[in-house]
PDB file of C-alpha atoms in Angstrom:
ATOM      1  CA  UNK M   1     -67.636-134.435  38.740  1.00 72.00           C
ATOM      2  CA  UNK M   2     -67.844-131.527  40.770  1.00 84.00           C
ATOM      3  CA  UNK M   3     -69.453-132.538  44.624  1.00 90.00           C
ATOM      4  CA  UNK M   4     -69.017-129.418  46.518  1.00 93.00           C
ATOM      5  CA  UNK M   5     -68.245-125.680  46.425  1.00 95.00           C
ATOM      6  CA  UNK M   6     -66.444-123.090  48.555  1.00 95.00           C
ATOM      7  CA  UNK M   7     -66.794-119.617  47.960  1.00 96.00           C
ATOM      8  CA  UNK M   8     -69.014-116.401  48.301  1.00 96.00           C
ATOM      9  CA  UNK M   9     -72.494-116.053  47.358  1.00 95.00           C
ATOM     10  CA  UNK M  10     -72.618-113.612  44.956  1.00 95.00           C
ATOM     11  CA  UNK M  11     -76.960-114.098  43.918  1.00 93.00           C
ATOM     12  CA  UNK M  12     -79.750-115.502  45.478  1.00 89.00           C
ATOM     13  CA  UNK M  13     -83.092-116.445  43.541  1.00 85.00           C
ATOM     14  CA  UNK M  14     -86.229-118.042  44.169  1.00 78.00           C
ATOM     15  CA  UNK M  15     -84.338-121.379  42.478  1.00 84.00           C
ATOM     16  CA  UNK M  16     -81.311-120.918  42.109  1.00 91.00           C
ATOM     17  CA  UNK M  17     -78.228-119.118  43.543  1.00 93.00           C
ATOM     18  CA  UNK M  18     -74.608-118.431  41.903  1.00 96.00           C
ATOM     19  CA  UNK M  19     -71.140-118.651  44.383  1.00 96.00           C
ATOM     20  CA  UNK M  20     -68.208-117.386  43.027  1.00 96.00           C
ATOM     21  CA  UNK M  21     -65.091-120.061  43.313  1.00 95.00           C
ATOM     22  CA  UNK M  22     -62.042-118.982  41.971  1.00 91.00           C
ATOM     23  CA  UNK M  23     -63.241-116.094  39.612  1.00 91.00           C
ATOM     24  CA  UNK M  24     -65.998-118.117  37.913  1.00 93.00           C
ATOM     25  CA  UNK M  25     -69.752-117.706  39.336  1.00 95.00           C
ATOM     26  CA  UNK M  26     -71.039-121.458  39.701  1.00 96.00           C
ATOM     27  CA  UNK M  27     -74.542-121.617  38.986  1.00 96.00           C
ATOM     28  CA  UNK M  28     -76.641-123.838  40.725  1.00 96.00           C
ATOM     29  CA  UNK M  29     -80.457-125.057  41.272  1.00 94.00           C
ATOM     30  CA  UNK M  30     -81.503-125.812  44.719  1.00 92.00           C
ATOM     31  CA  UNK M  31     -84.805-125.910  47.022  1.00 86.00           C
ATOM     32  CA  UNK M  32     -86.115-123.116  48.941  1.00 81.00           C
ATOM     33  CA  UNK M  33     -84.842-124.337  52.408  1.00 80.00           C
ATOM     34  CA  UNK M  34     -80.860-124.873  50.679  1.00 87.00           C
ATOM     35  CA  UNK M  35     -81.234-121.262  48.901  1.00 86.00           C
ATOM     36  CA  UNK M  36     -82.457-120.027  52.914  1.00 81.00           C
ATOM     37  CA  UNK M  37     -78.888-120.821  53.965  1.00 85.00           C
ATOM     38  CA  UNK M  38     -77.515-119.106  51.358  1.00 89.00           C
ATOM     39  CA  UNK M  39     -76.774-115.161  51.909  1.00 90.00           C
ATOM     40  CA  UNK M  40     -75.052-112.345  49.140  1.00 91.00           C
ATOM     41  CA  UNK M  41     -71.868-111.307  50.248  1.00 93.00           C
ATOM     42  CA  UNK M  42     -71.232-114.495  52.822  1.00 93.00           C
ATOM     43  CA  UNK M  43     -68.958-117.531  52.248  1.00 95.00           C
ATOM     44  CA  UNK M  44     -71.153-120.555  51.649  1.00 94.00           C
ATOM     45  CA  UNK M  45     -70.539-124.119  51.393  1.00 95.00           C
ATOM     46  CA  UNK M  46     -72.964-126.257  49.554  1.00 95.00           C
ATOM     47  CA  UNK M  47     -72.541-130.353  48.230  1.00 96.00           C
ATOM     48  CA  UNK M  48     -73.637-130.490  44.412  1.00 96.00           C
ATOM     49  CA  UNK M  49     -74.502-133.223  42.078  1.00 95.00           C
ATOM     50  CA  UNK M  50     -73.846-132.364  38.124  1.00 92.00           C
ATOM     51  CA  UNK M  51     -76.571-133.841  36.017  1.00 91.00           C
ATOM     52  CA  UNK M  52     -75.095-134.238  32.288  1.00 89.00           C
ATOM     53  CA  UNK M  53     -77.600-133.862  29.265  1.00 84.00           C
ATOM     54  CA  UNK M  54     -76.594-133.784  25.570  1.00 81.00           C
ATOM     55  CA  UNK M  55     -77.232-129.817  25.728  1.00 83.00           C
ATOM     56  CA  UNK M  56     -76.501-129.123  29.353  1.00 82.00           C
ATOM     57  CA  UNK M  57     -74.540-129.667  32.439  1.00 88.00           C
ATOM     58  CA  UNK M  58     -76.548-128.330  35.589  1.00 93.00           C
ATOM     59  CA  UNK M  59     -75.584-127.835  39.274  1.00 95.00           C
ATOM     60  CA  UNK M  60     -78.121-128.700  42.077  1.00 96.00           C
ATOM     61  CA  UNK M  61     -76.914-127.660  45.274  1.00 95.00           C
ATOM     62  CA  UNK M  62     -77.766-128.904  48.780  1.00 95.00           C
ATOM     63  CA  UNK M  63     -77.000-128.207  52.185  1.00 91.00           C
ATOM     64  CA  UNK M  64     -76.089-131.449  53.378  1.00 91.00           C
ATOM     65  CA  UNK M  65     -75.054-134.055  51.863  1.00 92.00           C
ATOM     66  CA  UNK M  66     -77.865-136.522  53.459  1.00 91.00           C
ATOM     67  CA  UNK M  67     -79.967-134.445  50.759  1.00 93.00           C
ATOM     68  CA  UNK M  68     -78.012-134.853  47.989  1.00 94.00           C
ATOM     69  CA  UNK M  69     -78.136-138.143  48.438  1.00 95.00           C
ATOM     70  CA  UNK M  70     -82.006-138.703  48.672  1.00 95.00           C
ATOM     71  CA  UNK M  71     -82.001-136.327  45.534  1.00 96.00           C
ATOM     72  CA  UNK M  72     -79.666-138.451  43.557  1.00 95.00           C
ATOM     73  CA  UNK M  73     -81.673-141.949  44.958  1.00 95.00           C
ATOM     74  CA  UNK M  74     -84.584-139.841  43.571  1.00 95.00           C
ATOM     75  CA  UNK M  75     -82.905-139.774  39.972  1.00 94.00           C
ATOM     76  CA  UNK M  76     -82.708-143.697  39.600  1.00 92.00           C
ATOM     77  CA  UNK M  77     -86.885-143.340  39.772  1.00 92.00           C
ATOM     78  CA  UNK M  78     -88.353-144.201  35.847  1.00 88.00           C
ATOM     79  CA  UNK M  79     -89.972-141.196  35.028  1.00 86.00           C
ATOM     80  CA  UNK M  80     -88.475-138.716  37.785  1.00 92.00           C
ATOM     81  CA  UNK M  81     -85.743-135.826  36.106  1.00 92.00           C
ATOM     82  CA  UNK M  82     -83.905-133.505  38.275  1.00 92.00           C
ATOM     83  CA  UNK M  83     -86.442-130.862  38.475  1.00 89.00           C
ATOM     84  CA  UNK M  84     -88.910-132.925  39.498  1.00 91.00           C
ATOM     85  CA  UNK M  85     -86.576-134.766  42.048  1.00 93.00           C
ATOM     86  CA  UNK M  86     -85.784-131.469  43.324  1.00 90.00           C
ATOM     87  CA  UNK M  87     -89.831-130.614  43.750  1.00 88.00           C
ATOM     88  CA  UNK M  88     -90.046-133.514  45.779  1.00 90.00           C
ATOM     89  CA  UNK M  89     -87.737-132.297  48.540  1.00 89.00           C
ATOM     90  CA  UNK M  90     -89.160-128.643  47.754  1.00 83.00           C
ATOM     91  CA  UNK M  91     -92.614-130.021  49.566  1.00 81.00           C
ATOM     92  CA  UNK M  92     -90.450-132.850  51.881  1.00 84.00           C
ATOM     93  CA  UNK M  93     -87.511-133.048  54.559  1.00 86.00           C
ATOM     94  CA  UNK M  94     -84.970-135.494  53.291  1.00 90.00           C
ATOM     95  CA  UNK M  95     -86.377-137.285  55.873  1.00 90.00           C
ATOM     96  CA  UNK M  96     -89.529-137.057  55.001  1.00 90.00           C
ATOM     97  CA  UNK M  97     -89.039-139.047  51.830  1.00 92.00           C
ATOM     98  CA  UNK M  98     -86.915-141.721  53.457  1.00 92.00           C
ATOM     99  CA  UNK M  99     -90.084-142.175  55.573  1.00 92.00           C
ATOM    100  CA  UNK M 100     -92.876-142.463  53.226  1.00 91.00           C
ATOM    101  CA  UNK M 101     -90.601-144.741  50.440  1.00 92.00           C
ATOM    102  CA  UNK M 102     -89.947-146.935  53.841  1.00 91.00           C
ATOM    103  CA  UNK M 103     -93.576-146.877  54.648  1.00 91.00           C
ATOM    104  CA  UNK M 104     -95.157-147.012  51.088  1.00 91.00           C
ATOM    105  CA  UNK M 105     -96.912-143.819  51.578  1.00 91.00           C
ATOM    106  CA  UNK M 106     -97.787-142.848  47.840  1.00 92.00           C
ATOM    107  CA  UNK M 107     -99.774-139.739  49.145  1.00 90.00           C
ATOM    108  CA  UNK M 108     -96.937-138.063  50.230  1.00 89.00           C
ATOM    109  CA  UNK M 109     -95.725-138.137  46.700  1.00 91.00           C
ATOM    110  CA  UNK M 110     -98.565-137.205  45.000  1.00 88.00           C
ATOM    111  CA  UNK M 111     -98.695-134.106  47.095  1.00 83.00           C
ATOM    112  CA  UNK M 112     -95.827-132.580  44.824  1.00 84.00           C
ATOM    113  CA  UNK M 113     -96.538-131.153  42.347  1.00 78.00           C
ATOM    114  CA  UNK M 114     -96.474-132.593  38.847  1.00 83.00           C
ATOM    115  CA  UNK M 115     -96.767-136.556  40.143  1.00 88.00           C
ATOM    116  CA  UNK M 116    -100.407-138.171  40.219  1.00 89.00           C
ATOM    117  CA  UNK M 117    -101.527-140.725  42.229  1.00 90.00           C
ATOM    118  CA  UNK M 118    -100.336-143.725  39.347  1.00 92.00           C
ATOM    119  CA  UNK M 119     -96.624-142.108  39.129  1.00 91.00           C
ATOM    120  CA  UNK M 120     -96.682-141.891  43.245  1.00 92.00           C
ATOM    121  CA  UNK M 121     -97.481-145.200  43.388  1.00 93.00           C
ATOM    122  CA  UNK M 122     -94.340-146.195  40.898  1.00 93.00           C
ATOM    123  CA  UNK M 123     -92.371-144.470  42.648  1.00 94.00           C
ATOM    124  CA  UNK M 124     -93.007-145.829  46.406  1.00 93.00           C
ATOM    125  CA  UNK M 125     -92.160-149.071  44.559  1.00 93.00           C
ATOM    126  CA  UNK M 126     -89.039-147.973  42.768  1.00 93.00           C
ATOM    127  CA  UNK M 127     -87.824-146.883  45.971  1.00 92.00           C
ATOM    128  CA  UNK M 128     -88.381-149.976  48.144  1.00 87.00           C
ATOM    129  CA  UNK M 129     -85.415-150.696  50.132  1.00 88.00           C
ATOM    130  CA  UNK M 130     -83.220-147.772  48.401  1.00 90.00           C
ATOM    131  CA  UNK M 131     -84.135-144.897  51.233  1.00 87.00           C
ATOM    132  CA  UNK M 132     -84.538-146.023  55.196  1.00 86.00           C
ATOM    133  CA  UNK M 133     -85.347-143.475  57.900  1.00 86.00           C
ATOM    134  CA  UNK M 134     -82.465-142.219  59.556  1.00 83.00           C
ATOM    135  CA  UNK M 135     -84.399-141.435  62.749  1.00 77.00           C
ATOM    136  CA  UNK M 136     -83.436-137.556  62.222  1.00 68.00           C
ATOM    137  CA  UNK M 137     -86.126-134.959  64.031  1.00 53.00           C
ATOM    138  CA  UNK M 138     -87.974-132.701  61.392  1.00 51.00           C
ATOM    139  CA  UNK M 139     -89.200-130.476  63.890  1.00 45.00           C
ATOM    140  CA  UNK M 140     -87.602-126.542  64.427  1.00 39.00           C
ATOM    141  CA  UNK M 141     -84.565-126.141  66.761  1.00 37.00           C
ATOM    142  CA  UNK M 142     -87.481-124.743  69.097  1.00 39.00           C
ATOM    143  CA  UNK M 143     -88.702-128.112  69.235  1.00 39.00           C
ATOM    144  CA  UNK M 144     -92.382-126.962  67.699  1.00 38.00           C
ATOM    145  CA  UNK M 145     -92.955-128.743  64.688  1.00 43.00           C
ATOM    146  CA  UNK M 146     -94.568-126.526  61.877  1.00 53.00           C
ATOM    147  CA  UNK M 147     -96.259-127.837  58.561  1.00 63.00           C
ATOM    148  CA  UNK M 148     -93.143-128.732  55.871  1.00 66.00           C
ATOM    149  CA  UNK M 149     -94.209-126.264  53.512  1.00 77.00           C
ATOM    150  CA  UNK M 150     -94.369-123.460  56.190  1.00 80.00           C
ATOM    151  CA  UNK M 151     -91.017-123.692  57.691  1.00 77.00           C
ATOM    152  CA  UNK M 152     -89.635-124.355  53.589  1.00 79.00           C
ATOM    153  CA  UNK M 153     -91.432-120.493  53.129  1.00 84.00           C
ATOM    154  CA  UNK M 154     -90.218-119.255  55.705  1.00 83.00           C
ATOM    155  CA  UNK M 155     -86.393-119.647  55.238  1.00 79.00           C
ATOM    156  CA  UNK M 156     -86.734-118.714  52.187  1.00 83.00           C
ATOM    157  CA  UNK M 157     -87.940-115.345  52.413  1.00 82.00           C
ATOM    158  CA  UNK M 158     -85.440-114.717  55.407  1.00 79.00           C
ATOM    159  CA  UNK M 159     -82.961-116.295  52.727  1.00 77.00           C
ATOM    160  CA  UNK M 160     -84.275-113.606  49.677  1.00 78.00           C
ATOM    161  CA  UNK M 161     -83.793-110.466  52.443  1.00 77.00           C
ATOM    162  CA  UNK M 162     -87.014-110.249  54.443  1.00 80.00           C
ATOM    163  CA  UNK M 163     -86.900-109.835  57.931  1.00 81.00           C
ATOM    164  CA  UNK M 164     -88.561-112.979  60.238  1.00 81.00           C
ATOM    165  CA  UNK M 165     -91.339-111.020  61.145  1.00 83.00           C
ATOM    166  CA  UNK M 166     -92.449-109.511  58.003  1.00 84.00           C
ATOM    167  CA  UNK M 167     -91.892-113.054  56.458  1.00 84.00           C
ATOM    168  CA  UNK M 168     -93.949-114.526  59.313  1.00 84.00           C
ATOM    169  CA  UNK M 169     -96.465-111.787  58.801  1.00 86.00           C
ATOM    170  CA  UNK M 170     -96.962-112.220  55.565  1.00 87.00           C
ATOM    171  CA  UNK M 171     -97.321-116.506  55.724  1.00 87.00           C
ATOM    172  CA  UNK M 172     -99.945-115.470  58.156  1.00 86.00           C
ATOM    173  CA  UNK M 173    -102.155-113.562  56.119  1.00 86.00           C
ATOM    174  CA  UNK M 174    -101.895-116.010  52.844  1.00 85.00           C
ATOM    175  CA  UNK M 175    -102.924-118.529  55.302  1.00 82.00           C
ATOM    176  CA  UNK M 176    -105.807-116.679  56.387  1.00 81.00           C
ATOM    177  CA  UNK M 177    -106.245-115.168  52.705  1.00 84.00           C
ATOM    178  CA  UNK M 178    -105.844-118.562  50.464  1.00 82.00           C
ATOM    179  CA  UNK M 179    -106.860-121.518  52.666  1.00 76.00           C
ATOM    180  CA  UNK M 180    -107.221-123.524  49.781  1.00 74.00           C
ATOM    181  CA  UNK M 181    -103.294-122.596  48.390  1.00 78.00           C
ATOM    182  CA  UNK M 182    -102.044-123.568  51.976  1.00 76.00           C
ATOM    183  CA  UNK M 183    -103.724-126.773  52.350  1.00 71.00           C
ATOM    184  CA  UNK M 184    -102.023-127.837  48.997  1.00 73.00           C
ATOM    185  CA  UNK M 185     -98.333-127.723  50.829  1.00 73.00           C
ATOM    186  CA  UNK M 186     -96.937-126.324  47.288  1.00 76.00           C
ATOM    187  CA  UNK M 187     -93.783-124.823  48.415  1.00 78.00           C
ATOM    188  CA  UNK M 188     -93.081-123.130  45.172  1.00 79.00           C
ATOM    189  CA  UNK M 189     -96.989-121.993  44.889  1.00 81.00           C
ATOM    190  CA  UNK M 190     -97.186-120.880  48.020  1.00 86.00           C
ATOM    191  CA  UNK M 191     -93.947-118.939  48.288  1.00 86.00           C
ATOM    192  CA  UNK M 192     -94.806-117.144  44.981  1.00 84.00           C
ATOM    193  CA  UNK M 193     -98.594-115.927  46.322  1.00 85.00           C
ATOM    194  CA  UNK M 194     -96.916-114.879  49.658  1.00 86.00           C
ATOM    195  CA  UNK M 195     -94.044-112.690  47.620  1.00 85.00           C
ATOM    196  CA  UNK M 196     -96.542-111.488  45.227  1.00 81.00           C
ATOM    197  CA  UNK M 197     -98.272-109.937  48.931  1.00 79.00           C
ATOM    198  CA  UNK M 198     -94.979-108.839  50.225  1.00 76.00           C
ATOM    199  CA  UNK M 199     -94.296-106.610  46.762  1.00 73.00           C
ATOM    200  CA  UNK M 200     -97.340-105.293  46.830  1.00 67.00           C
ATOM    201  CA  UNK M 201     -96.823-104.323  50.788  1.00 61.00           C
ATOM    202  CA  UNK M 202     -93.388-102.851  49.765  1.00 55.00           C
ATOM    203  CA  UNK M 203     -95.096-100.995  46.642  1.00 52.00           C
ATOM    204  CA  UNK M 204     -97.214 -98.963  49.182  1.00 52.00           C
ATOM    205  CA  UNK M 205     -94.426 -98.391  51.594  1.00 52.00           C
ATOM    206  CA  UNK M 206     -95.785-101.839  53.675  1.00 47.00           C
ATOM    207  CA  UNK M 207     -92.377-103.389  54.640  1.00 43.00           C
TER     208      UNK M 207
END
């Protein structure tokens, strides 16, 4: 099995990125705060788990191992493939999740999107006694905590090429624009309404 690469980042999407190792470009799926990290033309270094299917072999790739582990806990769930696994710490810090399986708290699963309220509930149960808080901070290296799915947006558009304050800018107005969207904490949503705002900006000569 293949757990990490080394190499250059040679594409960066909205989920997924490919780093070249050795002459081959290594495909792999990851969450918008892993693909943040990750910039073209940079050496990267990212810890992968392979998931095996009759038709496919797939690479998800994570910036620390701590998440790869959480995503592969994640995987032993009834009911919960890798995309869906990889949703969950789309919308949650690994730490995050280790919390609300430790506490029980089924909301926080039933936030992402593509679980309901009876498959949150399985899977706070499932994952009784496999994930335990590490005690790790989830707020910014400023030490001002902002909303998971606004930090998550945030590195990712820095990640895709936009600068922090026409990323910032832009969060801003979909917050003011779509306070409905926002108050869902859909990473993926979210990200997609705010880029949708920042083509149209670049369209016009905006950025």
């Amino acid at each position: 099995m293949i757990s990490s690469l080394k190499g250059v980042v040679s594409h960066v999407a909205l989920n997924s990125a490919v780093i070249e190792v050795s002459g081959f470009g290594m495909l792999i799926q990851a969450t918008p705060q892993t693909l943040s990290g990750l910039h073209v033309g940079r050496e990267a270094v990212v810890h992968t788990s392979m998931v095996v299917r009759e038709d496919s072999m797939t690479l998800f790739g994570f910036a620390e191992a701590g998440e790869r582990e959480v995503f592969e806990v994640l995987l032993s769930v009834a009911g919960i493939g890798p995309r869906l696994a990889l949703a969950v710490l789309a919308a949650h810090t690994p730490e995050d999740v280790r919390v609300a399986a430790s506490d029980g708290d089924a909301k926080a699963f039933s936030r992402v999107p593509g679980i309901g309220p009876k498959g949150a509930q399985r899977i706070v149960l499932e994952l009784a006694g496999k994930l335990t808080p590490t005690g790790e901070s989830t707020t910014t290296p400023q030490g001002t905590a902002l909303p998971a799915w606004k930090d998550q947006v945030l590195q990712a558009l820095t990640g895709l090429g936009w600068s922090e304050k026409d990323a910032e800018k832009a969060v801003v107005a979909t917050e003011k624009a779509e306070p409905g969207l926002v108050a869902t904490g859909q990473v993926g949503t979210i990200l997609k309404s705010v880029l949708r705002d920042l083509g149209r900006g670049a369209s016009t000569g905006g950025r």
